[in-house]
């Protein structure tokens, strides 16, 4: 998706911070494991946590064949189908340090991107305001070329979500009526979706 800095430690540190954000969110109340999470492959909240735990475990084990494709992520969820949400949260917590070290050693950025995108997914699924800009703005800057024509016209948070295919064609067209249909198709890393997605209360407020 983008070039990785020569020093991978900033992405590893960012990844660790997002895992901490996710753990705080998951520890923050009585969560429904079956809650649907918008913009994912029909995943529930439990499935998203299974995927996040699986990414960390796979980074540590070097199980990266097919990463970050759909079969790779589906395997992570399927392998943890018999675990409770509480068990998955503990796996995520227990594996946090080793996963961060593996990202630092490998020099790959996608786990950092993935953690930020899914943190925002969970905020939107739970009806919460958008995460703090520190949780997603560095990712937006890393994909700045992809969304450059929209900068200054669309709130930065919405650009971040759109860049990772978290907004529909209709939503993008409403935010950027000057864009052609062909230009809209080029925004999302994972293509453009037809289903509208939830927009958190603070998403219209510029970069915050």
PDB file of C-alpha atoms in Angstrom:
ATOM      1  CA  UNK A   1       0.000   0.000   0.000  1.00  0.00           C
ATOM      2  CA  UNK A   2       2.868   2.363   0.729  1.00  0.00           C
ATOM      3  CA  UNK A   3       6.602   2.348   1.234  1.00  0.00           C
ATOM      4  CA  UNK A   4       7.756   1.428   4.732  1.00  0.00           C
ATOM      5  CA  UNK A   5      10.164   3.867   6.408  1.00  0.00           C
ATOM      6  CA  UNK A   6      13.824   2.740   6.533  1.00  0.00           C
ATOM      7  CA  UNK A   7      13.457   2.595  10.310  1.00  0.00           C
ATOM      8  CA  UNK A   8      10.416   0.365  10.975  1.00  0.00           C
ATOM      9  CA  UNK A   9      10.174   1.283  14.655  1.00  0.00           C
ATOM     10  CA  UNK A  10       7.638   4.103  14.126  1.00  0.00           C
ATOM     11  CA  UNK A  11       5.171   1.609  12.622  1.00  0.00           C
ATOM     12  CA  UNK A  12       5.851  -0.906  15.368  1.00  0.00           C
ATOM     13  CA  UNK A  13       5.283   1.749  18.022  1.00  0.00           C
ATOM     14  CA  UNK A  14       2.113   2.881  16.262  1.00  0.00           C
ATOM     15  CA  UNK A  15       0.917  -0.729  16.118  1.00  0.00           C
ATOM     16  CA  UNK A  16       1.542  -1.180  19.830  1.00  0.00           C
ATOM     17  CA  UNK A  17      -0.343   2.000  20.647  1.00  0.00           C
ATOM     18  CA  UNK A  18      -3.336   0.851  18.603  1.00  0.00           C
ATOM     19  CA  UNK A  19      -3.339  -2.528  20.315  1.00  0.00           C
ATOM     20  CA  UNK A  20      -3.419  -0.650  23.614  1.00  0.00           C
ATOM     21  CA  UNK A  21      -6.346   1.437  22.339  1.00  0.00           C
ATOM     22  CA  UNK A  22      -8.159  -1.712  21.282  1.00  0.00           C
ATOM     23  CA  UNK A  23      -7.589  -3.403  24.639  1.00  0.00           C
ATOM     24  CA  UNK A  24      -8.878  -0.350  26.508  1.00  0.00           C
ATOM     25  CA  UNK A  25     -11.958  -0.319  24.307  1.00  0.00           C
ATOM     26  CA  UNK A  26     -12.570  -4.034  24.743  1.00  0.00           C
ATOM     27  CA  UNK A  27     -12.083  -3.823  28.503  1.00  0.00           C
ATOM     28  CA  UNK A  28     -14.425  -0.867  28.736  1.00  0.00           C
ATOM     29  CA  UNK A  29     -17.792  -2.527  29.213  1.00  0.00           C
ATOM     30  CA  UNK A  30     -20.207  -5.397  28.644  1.00  0.00           C
ATOM     31  CA  UNK A  31     -19.721  -6.036  24.927  1.00  0.00           C
ATOM     32  CA  UNK A  32     -21.901  -8.237  22.735  1.00  0.00           C
ATOM     33  CA  UNK A  33     -19.622 -10.777  20.992  1.00  0.00           C
ATOM     34  CA  UNK A  34     -22.246 -11.172  18.249  1.00  0.00           C
ATOM     35  CA  UNK A  35     -22.419  -7.454  17.435  1.00  0.00           C
ATOM     36  CA  UNK A  36     -22.080  -7.020  13.640  1.00  0.00           C
ATOM     37  CA  UNK A  37     -19.102  -4.860  12.682  1.00  0.00           C
ATOM     38  CA  UNK A  38     -19.774  -2.763   9.567  1.00  0.00           C
ATOM     39  CA  UNK A  39     -17.410  -2.832   6.591  1.00  0.00           C
ATOM     40  CA  UNK A  40     -15.841  -6.170   7.576  1.00  0.00           C
ATOM     41  CA  UNK A  41     -16.410  -9.548   5.835  1.00  0.00           C
ATOM     42  CA  UNK A  42     -19.679 -10.011   7.782  1.00  0.00           C
ATOM     43  CA  UNK A  43     -17.660 -10.318  10.960  1.00  0.00           C
ATOM     44  CA  UNK A  44     -18.957  -9.943  14.484  1.00  0.00           C
ATOM     45  CA  UNK A  45     -17.093  -8.133  17.230  1.00  0.00           C
ATOM     46  CA  UNK A  46     -15.738 -11.516  18.361  1.00  0.00           C
ATOM     47  CA  UNK A  47     -14.531 -12.240  14.837  1.00  0.00           C
ATOM     48  CA  UNK A  48     -12.698  -8.921  14.598  1.00  0.00           C
ATOM     49  CA  UNK A  49     -10.882  -9.634  17.860  1.00  0.00           C
ATOM     50  CA  UNK A  50     -10.071 -13.138  16.593  1.00  0.00           C
ATOM     51  CA  UNK A  51      -8.552 -11.613  13.464  1.00  0.00           C
ATOM     52  CA  UNK A  52      -6.549  -9.051  15.444  1.00  0.00           C
ATOM     53  CA  UNK A  53      -5.215 -11.740  17.775  1.00  0.00           C
ATOM     54  CA  UNK A  54      -4.454 -13.884  14.741  1.00  0.00           C
ATOM     55  CA  UNK A  55      -2.468 -11.152  13.024  1.00  0.00           C
ATOM     56  CA  UNK A  56      -0.223 -10.816  16.060  1.00  0.00           C
ATOM     57  CA  UNK A  57       0.200 -14.568  16.430  1.00  0.00           C
ATOM     58  CA  UNK A  58       0.953 -15.006  12.740  1.00  0.00           C
ATOM     59  CA  UNK A  59       3.515 -12.203  12.797  1.00  0.00           C
ATOM     60  CA  UNK A  60       5.315 -13.893  15.692  1.00  0.00           C
ATOM     61  CA  UNK A  61       5.148 -17.341  14.063  1.00  0.00           C
ATOM     62  CA  UNK A  62       6.029 -16.090  10.597  1.00  0.00           C
ATOM     63  CA  UNK A  63       2.790 -17.491   9.136  1.00  0.00           C
ATOM     64  CA  UNK A  64       2.532 -14.868   6.417  1.00  0.00           C
ATOM     65  CA  UNK A  65       1.678 -16.910   3.329  1.00  0.00           C
ATOM     66  CA  UNK A  66      -1.241 -15.156   1.676  1.00  0.00           C
ATOM     67  CA  UNK A  67      -1.021 -12.111   3.912  1.00  0.00           C
ATOM     68  CA  UNK A  68      -2.951  -9.870   4.013  1.00  0.00           C
ATOM     69  CA  UNK A  69      -5.488 -11.587   1.753  1.00  0.00           C
ATOM     70  CA  UNK A  70      -8.969 -12.825   2.565  1.00  0.00           C
ATOM     71  CA  UNK A  71      -7.937 -16.474   2.981  1.00  0.00           C
ATOM     72  CA  UNK A  72      -5.241 -15.465   5.498  1.00  0.00           C
ATOM     73  CA  UNK A  73      -7.625 -13.434   7.617  1.00  0.00           C
ATOM     74  CA  UNK A  74     -10.443 -15.985   7.323  1.00  0.00           C
ATOM     75  CA  UNK A  75      -8.100 -18.678   8.644  1.00  0.00           C
ATOM     76  CA  UNK A  76      -7.315 -16.564  11.711  1.00  0.00           C
ATOM     77  CA  UNK A  77     -11.018 -16.271  12.517  1.00  0.00           C
ATOM     78  CA  UNK A  78     -11.790 -19.932  11.776  1.00  0.00           C
ATOM     79  CA  UNK A  79      -8.941 -21.196  13.963  1.00  0.00           C
ATOM     80  CA  UNK A  80     -10.415 -19.320  16.921  1.00  0.00           C
ATOM     81  CA  UNK A  81     -14.067 -20.178  16.344  1.00  0.00           C
ATOM     82  CA  UNK A  82     -14.335 -22.087  19.635  1.00  0.00           C
ATOM     83  CA  UNK A  83     -12.880 -19.317  21.817  1.00  0.00           C
ATOM     84  CA  UNK A  84     -14.888 -16.825  23.815  1.00  0.00           C
ATOM     85  CA  UNK A  85     -14.494 -13.102  23.451  1.00  0.00           C
ATOM     86  CA  UNK A  86     -12.787 -12.974  26.839  1.00  0.00           C
ATOM     87  CA  UNK A  87     -10.280 -15.619  25.737  1.00  0.00           C
ATOM     88  CA  UNK A  88      -9.548 -13.734  22.533  1.00  0.00           C
ATOM     89  CA  UNK A  89      -9.011 -10.481  24.412  1.00  0.00           C
ATOM     90  CA  UNK A  90      -6.546 -12.290  26.655  1.00  0.00           C
ATOM     91  CA  UNK A  91      -4.754 -13.717  23.615  1.00  0.00           C
ATOM     92  CA  UNK A  92      -4.509 -10.227  22.165  1.00  0.00           C
ATOM     93  CA  UNK A  93      -3.205  -8.847  25.460  1.00  0.00           C
ATOM     94  CA  UNK A  94      -0.776 -11.687  26.151  1.00  0.00           C
ATOM     95  CA  UNK A  95       0.654 -11.546  22.639  1.00  0.00           C
ATOM     96  CA  UNK A  96       0.916  -7.768  22.433  1.00  0.00           C
ATOM     97  CA  UNK A  97       4.620  -7.315  23.169  1.00  0.00           C
ATOM     98  CA  UNK A  98       5.781 -10.202  20.993  1.00  0.00           C
ATOM     99  CA  UNK A  99       3.605  -9.008  18.108  1.00  0.00           C
ATOM    100  CA  UNK A 100       5.027  -5.483  18.314  1.00  0.00           C
ATOM    101  CA  UNK A 101       8.562  -6.873  18.379  1.00  0.00           C
ATOM    102  CA  UNK A 102       7.784  -9.007  15.327  1.00  0.00           C
ATOM    103  CA  UNK A 103       6.499  -5.984  13.406  1.00  0.00           C
ATOM    104  CA  UNK A 104       9.636  -4.044  14.347  1.00  0.00           C
ATOM    105  CA  UNK A 105      11.863  -6.897  13.236  1.00  0.00           C
ATOM    106  CA  UNK A 106      10.027  -7.493   9.967  1.00  0.00           C
ATOM    107  CA  UNK A 107       9.763  -3.855   8.908  1.00  0.00           C
ATOM    108  CA  UNK A 108       6.230  -4.345   7.528  1.00  0.00           C
ATOM    109  CA  UNK A 109       3.539  -1.695   7.884  1.00  0.00           C
ATOM    110  CA  UNK A 110       0.247  -3.569   7.191  1.00  0.00           C
ATOM    111  CA  UNK A 111      -0.359  -4.712  10.803  1.00  0.00           C
ATOM    112  CA  UNK A 112      -0.220  -1.060  11.872  1.00  0.00           C
ATOM    113  CA  UNK A 113      -2.656  -0.098   9.128  1.00  0.00           C
ATOM    114  CA  UNK A 114      -4.927  -3.016  10.025  1.00  0.00           C
ATOM    115  CA  UNK A 115      -5.055  -2.165  13.722  1.00  0.00           C
ATOM    116  CA  UNK A 116      -6.015   1.456  13.020  1.00  0.00           C
ATOM    117  CA  UNK A 117      -8.721   0.510  10.531  1.00  0.00           C
ATOM    118  CA  UNK A 118     -10.294  -2.053  12.854  1.00  0.00           C
ATOM    119  CA  UNK A 119     -10.123   0.283  15.847  1.00  0.00           C
ATOM    120  CA  UNK A 120     -12.245   2.702  13.830  1.00  0.00           C
ATOM    121  CA  UNK A 121     -14.513  -0.158  12.709  1.00  0.00           C
ATOM    122  CA  UNK A 122     -15.225  -1.033  16.338  1.00  0.00           C
ATOM    123  CA  UNK A 123     -15.828   2.589  17.306  1.00  0.00           C
ATOM    124  CA  UNK A 124     -18.413   2.868  14.544  1.00  0.00           C
ATOM    125  CA  UNK A 125     -20.003  -0.509  15.357  1.00  0.00           C
ATOM    126  CA  UNK A 126     -20.392   0.576  18.999  1.00  0.00           C
ATOM    127  CA  UNK A 127     -21.784   3.999  18.076  1.00  0.00           C
ATOM    128  CA  UNK A 128     -18.792   5.805  19.570  1.00  0.00           C
ATOM    129  CA  UNK A 129     -17.131   9.007  18.331  1.00  0.00           C
ATOM    130  CA  UNK A 130     -14.219   8.620  15.968  1.00  0.00           C
ATOM    131  CA  UNK A 131     -10.905   7.654  17.579  1.00  0.00           C
ATOM    132  CA  UNK A 132      -8.438  10.443  18.314  1.00  0.00           C
ATOM    133  CA  UNK A 133      -6.594  11.684  15.248  1.00  0.00           C
ATOM    134  CA  UNK A 134      -3.327  10.225  16.565  1.00  0.00           C
ATOM    135  CA  UNK A 135      -4.884   6.793  16.012  1.00  0.00           C
ATOM    136  CA  UNK A 136      -5.394   7.251  12.265  1.00  0.00           C
ATOM    137  CA  UNK A 137      -3.764  10.451  10.912  1.00  0.00           C
ATOM    138  CA  UNK A 138      -0.330   8.808  10.351  1.00  0.00           C
ATOM    139  CA  UNK A 139      -2.032   6.152   8.231  1.00  0.00           C
ATOM    140  CA  UNK A 140      -3.817   8.813   6.204  1.00  0.00           C
ATOM    141  CA  UNK A 141      -0.485  10.506   5.536  1.00  0.00           C
ATOM    142  CA  UNK A 142       0.983   7.171   4.414  1.00  0.00           C
ATOM    143  CA  UNK A 143      -1.724   6.876   1.728  1.00  0.00           C
ATOM    144  CA  UNK A 144      -1.848  10.608   0.971  1.00  0.00           C
ATOM    145  CA  UNK A 145      -1.234  10.149  -2.742  1.00  0.00           C
ATOM    146  CA  UNK A 146      -4.345   8.000  -3.075  1.00  0.00           C
ATOM    147  CA  UNK A 147      -6.640  10.646  -1.592  1.00  0.00           C
ATOM    148  CA  UNK A 148      -4.744  13.791  -2.652  1.00  0.00           C
ATOM    149  CA  UNK A 149      -7.561  15.161  -4.889  1.00  0.00           C
ATOM    150  CA  UNK A 150      -9.922  15.087  -1.904  1.00  0.00           C
ATOM    151  CA  UNK A 151      -7.686  16.758   0.682  1.00  0.00           C
ATOM    152  CA  UNK A 152      -9.234  19.989   1.931  1.00  0.00           C
ATOM    153  CA  UNK A 153     -12.646  19.049   0.520  1.00  0.00           C
ATOM    154  CA  UNK A 154     -13.460  16.063   2.715  1.00  0.00           C
ATOM    155  CA  UNK A 155     -12.786  15.767   6.477  1.00  0.00           C
ATOM    156  CA  UNK A 156      -9.553  13.922   7.116  1.00  0.00           C
ATOM    157  CA  UNK A 157     -11.181  11.152   9.142  1.00  0.00           C
ATOM    158  CA  UNK A 158     -13.590  10.473   6.302  1.00  0.00           C
ATOM    159  CA  UNK A 159     -10.644  10.336   3.903  1.00  0.00           C
ATOM    160  CA  UNK A 160      -8.968   7.750   6.117  1.00  0.00           C
ATOM    161  CA  UNK A 161     -12.137   5.660   6.151  1.00  0.00           C
ATOM    162  CA  UNK A 162     -12.706   6.053   2.426  1.00  0.00           C
ATOM    163  CA  UNK A 163      -9.115   5.116   1.612  1.00  0.00           C
ATOM    164  CA  UNK A 164      -9.673   1.741   3.274  1.00  0.00           C
ATOM    165  CA  UNK A 165     -13.029   1.152   1.569  1.00  0.00           C
ATOM    166  CA  UNK A 166     -15.121   2.053   4.609  1.00  0.00           C
ATOM    167  CA  UNK A 167     -17.471   4.412   2.751  1.00  0.00           C
ATOM    168  CA  UNK A 168     -19.866   3.645  -0.100  1.00  0.00           C
ATOM    169  CA  UNK A 169     -19.933   5.103  -3.591  1.00  0.00           C
ATOM    170  CA  UNK A 170     -22.969   7.155  -2.602  1.00  0.00           C
ATOM    171  CA  UNK A 171     -21.293   8.489   0.533  1.00  0.00           C
ATOM    172  CA  UNK A 172     -18.145   9.406  -1.381  1.00  0.00           C
ATOM    173  CA  UNK A 173     -20.120  11.096  -4.128  1.00  0.00           C
ATOM    174  CA  UNK A 174     -22.039  13.126  -1.523  1.00  0.00           C
ATOM    175  CA  UNK A 175     -18.771  14.243   0.070  1.00  0.00           C
ATOM    176  CA  UNK A 176     -17.079  14.940  -3.258  1.00  0.00           C
ATOM    177  CA  UNK A 177     -19.728  15.850  -5.849  1.00  0.00           C
ATOM    178  CA  UNK A 178     -16.991  17.196  -8.133  1.00  0.00           C
ATOM    179  CA  UNK A 179     -15.570  13.686  -8.504  1.00  0.00           C
ATOM    180  CA  UNK A 180     -16.544  11.539 -11.454  1.00  0.00           C
ATOM    181  CA  UNK A 181     -17.727   7.977 -10.960  1.00  0.00           C
ATOM    182  CA  UNK A 182     -14.418   6.763 -12.358  1.00  0.00           C
ATOM    183  CA  UNK A 183     -12.455   8.834  -9.837  1.00  0.00           C
ATOM    184  CA  UNK A 184     -14.594   7.530  -6.963  1.00  0.00           C
ATOM    185  CA  UNK A 185     -13.662   3.965  -7.937  1.00  0.00           C
ATOM    186  CA  UNK A 186      -9.955   4.727  -7.389  1.00  0.00           C
ATOM    187  CA  UNK A 187     -10.194   5.896  -3.769  1.00  0.00           C
ATOM    188  CA  UNK A 188     -10.543   2.662  -1.776  1.00  0.00           C
ATOM    189  CA  UNK A 189      -7.619   0.287  -1.327  1.00  0.00           C
ATOM    190  CA  UNK A 190     -10.068  -2.643  -1.272  1.00  0.00           C
ATOM    191  CA  UNK A 191     -12.374  -1.298  -3.962  1.00  0.00           C
ATOM    192  CA  UNK A 192     -15.576   0.695  -3.630  1.00  0.00           C
ATOM    193  CA  UNK A 193     -18.578  -0.583  -1.720  1.00  0.00           C
ATOM    194  CA  UNK A 194     -22.316  -0.182  -2.350  1.00  0.00           C
ATOM    195  CA  UNK A 195     -23.520  -0.300   1.264  1.00  0.00           C
ATOM    196  CA  UNK A 196     -23.535   2.938   3.268  1.00  0.00           C
ATOM    197  CA  UNK A 197     -21.497   2.841   6.461  1.00  0.00           C
ATOM    198  CA  UNK A 198     -22.060   4.507   9.831  1.00  0.00           C
ATOM    199  CA  UNK A 199     -20.441   7.886  10.352  1.00  0.00           C
ATOM    200  CA  UNK A 200     -19.440   8.711  13.961  1.00  0.00           C
ATOM    201  CA  UNK A 201     -20.551  11.996  15.563  1.00  0.00           C
ATOM    202  CA  UNK A 202     -17.153  13.727  15.210  1.00  0.00           C
ATOM    203  CA  UNK A 203     -16.379  12.557  11.677  1.00  0.00           C
ATOM    204  CA  UNK A 204     -17.459  15.810  10.073  1.00  0.00           C
ATOM    205  CA  UNK A 205     -15.104  17.913  12.121  1.00  0.00           C
ATOM    206  CA  UNK A 206     -12.025  18.252   9.947  1.00  0.00           C
ATOM    207  CA  UNK A 207      -8.989  16.256  11.033  1.00  0.00           C
ATOM    208  CA  UNK A 208      -9.946  15.614  14.635  1.00  0.00           C
TER     209      UNK A 208
END
